[in-house]
mmCIF file of C-alpha atoms in Angstrom:
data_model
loop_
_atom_site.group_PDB
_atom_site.id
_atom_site.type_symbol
_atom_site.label_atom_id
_atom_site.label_comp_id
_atom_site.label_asym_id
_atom_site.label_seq_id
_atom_site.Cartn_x
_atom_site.Cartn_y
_atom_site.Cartn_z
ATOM 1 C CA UNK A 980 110.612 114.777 145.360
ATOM 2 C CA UNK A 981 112.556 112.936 142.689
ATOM 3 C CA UNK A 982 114.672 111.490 144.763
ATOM 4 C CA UNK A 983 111.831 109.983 147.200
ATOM 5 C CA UNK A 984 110.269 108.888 143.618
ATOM 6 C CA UNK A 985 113.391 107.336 142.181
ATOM 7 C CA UNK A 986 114.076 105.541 146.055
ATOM 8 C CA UNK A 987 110.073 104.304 145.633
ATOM 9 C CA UNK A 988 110.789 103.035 142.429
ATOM 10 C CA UNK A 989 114.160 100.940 143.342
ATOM 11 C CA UNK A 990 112.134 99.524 146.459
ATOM 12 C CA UNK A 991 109.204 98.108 144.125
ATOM 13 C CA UNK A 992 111.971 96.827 141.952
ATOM 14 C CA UNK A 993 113.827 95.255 144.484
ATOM 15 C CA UNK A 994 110.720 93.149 145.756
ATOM 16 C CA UNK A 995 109.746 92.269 142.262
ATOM 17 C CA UNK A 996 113.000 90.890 141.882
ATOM 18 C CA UNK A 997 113.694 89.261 145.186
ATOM 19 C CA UNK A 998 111.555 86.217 144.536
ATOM 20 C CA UNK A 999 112.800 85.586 141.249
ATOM 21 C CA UNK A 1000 116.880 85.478 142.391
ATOM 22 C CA UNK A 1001 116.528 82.865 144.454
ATOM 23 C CA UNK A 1002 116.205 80.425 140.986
ATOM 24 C CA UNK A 1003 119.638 82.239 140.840
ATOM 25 C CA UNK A 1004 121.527 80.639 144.525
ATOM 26 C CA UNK A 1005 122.965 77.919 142.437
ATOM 27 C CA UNK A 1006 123.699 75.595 139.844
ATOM 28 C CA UNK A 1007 121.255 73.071 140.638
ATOM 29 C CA UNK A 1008 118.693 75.633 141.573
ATOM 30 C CA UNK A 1009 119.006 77.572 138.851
ATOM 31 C CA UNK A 1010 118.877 74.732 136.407
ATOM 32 C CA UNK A 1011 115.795 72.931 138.413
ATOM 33 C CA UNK A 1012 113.823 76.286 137.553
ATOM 34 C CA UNK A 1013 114.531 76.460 133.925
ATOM 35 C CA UNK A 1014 113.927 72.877 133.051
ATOM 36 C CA UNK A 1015 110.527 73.666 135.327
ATOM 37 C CA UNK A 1016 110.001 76.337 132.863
ATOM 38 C CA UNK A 1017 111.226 75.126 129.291
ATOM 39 C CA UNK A 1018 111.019 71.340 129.930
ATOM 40 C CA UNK A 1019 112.327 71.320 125.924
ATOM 41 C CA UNK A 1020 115.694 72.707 126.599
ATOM 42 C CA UNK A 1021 118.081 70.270 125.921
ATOM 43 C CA UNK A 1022 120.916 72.320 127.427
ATOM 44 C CA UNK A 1023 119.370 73.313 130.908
ATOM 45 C CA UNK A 1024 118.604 69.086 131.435
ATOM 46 C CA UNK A 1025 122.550 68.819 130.389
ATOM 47 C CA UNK A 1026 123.729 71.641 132.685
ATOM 48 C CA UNK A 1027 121.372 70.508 135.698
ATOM 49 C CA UNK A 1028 122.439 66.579 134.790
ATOM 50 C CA UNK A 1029 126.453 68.561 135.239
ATOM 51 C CA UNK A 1030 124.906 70.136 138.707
ATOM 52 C CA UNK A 1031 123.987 67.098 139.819
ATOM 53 C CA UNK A 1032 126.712 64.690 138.779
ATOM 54 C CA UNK A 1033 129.120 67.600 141.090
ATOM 55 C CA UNK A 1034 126.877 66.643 143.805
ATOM 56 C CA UNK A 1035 127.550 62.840 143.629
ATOM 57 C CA UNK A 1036 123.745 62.318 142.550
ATOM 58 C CA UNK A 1037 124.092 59.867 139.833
ATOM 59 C CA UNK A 1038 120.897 58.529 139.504
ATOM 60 C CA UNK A 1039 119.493 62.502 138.836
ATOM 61 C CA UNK A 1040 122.518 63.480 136.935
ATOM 62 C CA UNK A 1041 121.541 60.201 134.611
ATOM 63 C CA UNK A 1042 117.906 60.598 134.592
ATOM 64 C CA UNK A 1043 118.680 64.149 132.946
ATOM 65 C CA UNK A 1044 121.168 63.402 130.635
ATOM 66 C CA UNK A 1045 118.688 61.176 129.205
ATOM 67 C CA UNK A 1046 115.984 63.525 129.057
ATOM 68 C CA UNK A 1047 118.476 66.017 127.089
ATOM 69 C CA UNK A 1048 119.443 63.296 124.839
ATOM 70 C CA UNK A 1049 115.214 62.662 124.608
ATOM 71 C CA UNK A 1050 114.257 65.691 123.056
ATOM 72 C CA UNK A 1051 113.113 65.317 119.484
ATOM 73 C CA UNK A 1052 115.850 67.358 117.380
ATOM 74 C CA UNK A 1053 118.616 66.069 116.474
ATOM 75 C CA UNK A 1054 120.669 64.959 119.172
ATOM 76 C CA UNK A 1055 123.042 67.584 121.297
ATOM 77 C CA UNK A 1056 126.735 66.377 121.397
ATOM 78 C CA UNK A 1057 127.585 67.741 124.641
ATOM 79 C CA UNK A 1058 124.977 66.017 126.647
ATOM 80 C CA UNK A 1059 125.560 62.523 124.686
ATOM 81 C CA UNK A 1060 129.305 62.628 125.329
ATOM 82 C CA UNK A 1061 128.926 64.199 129.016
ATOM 83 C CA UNK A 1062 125.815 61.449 129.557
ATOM 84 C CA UNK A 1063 128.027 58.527 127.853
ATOM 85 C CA UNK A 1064 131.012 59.344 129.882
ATOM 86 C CA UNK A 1065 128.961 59.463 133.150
ATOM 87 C CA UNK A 1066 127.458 56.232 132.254
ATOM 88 C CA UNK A 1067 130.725 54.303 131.783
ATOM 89 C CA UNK A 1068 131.954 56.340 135.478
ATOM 90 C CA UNK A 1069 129.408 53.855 136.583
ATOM 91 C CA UNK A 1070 130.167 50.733 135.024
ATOM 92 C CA UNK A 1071 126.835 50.788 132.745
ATOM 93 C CA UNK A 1072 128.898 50.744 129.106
ATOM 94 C CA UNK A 1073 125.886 49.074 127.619
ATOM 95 C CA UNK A 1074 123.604 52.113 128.972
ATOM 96 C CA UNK A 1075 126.357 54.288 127.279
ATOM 97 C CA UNK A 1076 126.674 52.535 124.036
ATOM 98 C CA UNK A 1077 122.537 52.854 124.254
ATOM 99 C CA UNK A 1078 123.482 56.603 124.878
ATOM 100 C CA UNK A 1079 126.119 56.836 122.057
ATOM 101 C CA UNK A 1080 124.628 55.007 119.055
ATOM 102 C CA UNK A 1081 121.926 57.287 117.638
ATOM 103 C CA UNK A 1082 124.421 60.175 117.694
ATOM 104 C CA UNK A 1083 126.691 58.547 116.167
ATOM 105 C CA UNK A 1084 124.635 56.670 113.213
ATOM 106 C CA UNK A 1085 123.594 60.768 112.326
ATOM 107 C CA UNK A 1086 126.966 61.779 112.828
ATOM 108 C CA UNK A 1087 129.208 58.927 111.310
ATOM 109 C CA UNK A 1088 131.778 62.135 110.860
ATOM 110 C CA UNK A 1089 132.141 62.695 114.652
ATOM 111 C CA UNK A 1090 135.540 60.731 115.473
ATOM 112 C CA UNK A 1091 135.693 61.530 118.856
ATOM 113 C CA UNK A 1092 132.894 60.305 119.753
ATOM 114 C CA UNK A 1093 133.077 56.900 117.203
ATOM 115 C CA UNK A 1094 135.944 56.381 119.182
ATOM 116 C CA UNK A 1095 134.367 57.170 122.610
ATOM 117 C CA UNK A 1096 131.725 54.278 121.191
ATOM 118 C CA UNK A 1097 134.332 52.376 120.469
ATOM 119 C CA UNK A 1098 135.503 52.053 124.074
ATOM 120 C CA UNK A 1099 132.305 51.628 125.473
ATOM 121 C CA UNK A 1100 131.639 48.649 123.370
ATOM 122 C CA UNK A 1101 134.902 47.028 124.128
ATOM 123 C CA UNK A 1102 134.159 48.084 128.109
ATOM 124 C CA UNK A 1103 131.295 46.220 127.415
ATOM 125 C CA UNK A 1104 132.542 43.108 126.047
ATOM 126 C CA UNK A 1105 131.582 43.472 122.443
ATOM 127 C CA UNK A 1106 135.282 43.827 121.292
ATOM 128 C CA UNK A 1107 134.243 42.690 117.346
ATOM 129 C CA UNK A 1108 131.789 45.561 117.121
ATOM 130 C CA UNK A 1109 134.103 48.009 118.280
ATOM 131 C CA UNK A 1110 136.840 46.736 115.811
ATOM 132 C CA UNK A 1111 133.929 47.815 113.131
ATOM 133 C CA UNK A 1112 133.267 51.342 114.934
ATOM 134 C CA UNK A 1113 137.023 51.831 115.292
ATOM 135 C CA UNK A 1114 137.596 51.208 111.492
ATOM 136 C CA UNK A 1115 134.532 53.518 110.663
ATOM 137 C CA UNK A 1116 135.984 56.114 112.797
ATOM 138 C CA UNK A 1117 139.783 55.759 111.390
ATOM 139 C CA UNK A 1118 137.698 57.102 107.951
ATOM 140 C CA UNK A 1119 137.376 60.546 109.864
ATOM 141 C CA UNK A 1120 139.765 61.090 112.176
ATOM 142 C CA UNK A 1121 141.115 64.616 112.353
ATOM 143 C CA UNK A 1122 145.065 64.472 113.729
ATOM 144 C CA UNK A 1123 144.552 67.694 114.995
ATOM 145 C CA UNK A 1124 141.300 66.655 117.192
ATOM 146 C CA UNK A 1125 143.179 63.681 118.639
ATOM 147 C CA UNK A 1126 144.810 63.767 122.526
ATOM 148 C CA UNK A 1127 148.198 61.819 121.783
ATOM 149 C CA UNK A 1128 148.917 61.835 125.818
ATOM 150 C CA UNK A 1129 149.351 57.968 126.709
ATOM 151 C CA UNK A 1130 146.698 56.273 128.662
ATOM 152 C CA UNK A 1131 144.180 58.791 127.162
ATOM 153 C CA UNK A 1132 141.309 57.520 125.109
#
């Protein structure tokens, strides 16, 4: 009798939790249903922004890095760096500067990603302004944060 019960009880179980694994198949799935169901987490926007940017959908990947960078707390570094970086894959270093600038002007201690501001102004052009950002970030640089490999910025 207990085993028939305990069998009984692993069948419910298993249909209860059929539906729900298939937010689970993959990254994009699984990141689809939890921005569905917390549309205020910053991280699954970033991770499903990741997801798409794997799949070669830019124009998703970009529409939810934004939305990470979007919600009102102070701004995540990992989706402003992984959204700025995108951004400049695709030529649009003013979008990234855009991307870059309010993290940076509440994090004026951030180096890396002064720098990365840097570089996305003079990608865009603006080569006095980065000379200022540069300088700002020379105030804060960390020699054990920085990648001395040539040819990487």
């Amino acid at each position: 009798v207990k085993a028939c019960a305990a069998g009984g009880v692993i069948a419910v179980l298993a249909m209860l939790s059929f539906p729900l694994s298939m937010d689970y198949r993959d990254e994009e799935t699984l990141w689809s249903a939890t921005v569905k169901k917390n549309p205020q987490a910053w991280f699954a926007h970033s991770n499903l922004a990741e997801a798409l940017q794997k799949k070669a959908d830019y124009n998703g990947a970009v529409l939810h890095f934004q939305a990470a960078m979007s919600i009102p707390k102070p701004p995540p570094r990992e989706p402003v760096k992984n959204g700025a970086m995108l951004l400049s894959e695709l030529g649009r270093f003013d979008d990234a500067v855009k991307a870059l600038k309010p993290y940076v002007a509440t994090h004026p201690s951030d180096s890396i990603l002064m720098v990365m501001l840097g570089d996305m102004l003079l990608r865009a052009g603006r080569g006095e302004d980065a000379k200022v950002v540069y300088a700002g970030a020379l105030e804060w640089i960390n020699v054990d944060e920085v990648d001395a490999t040539p040819g990487v910025s």
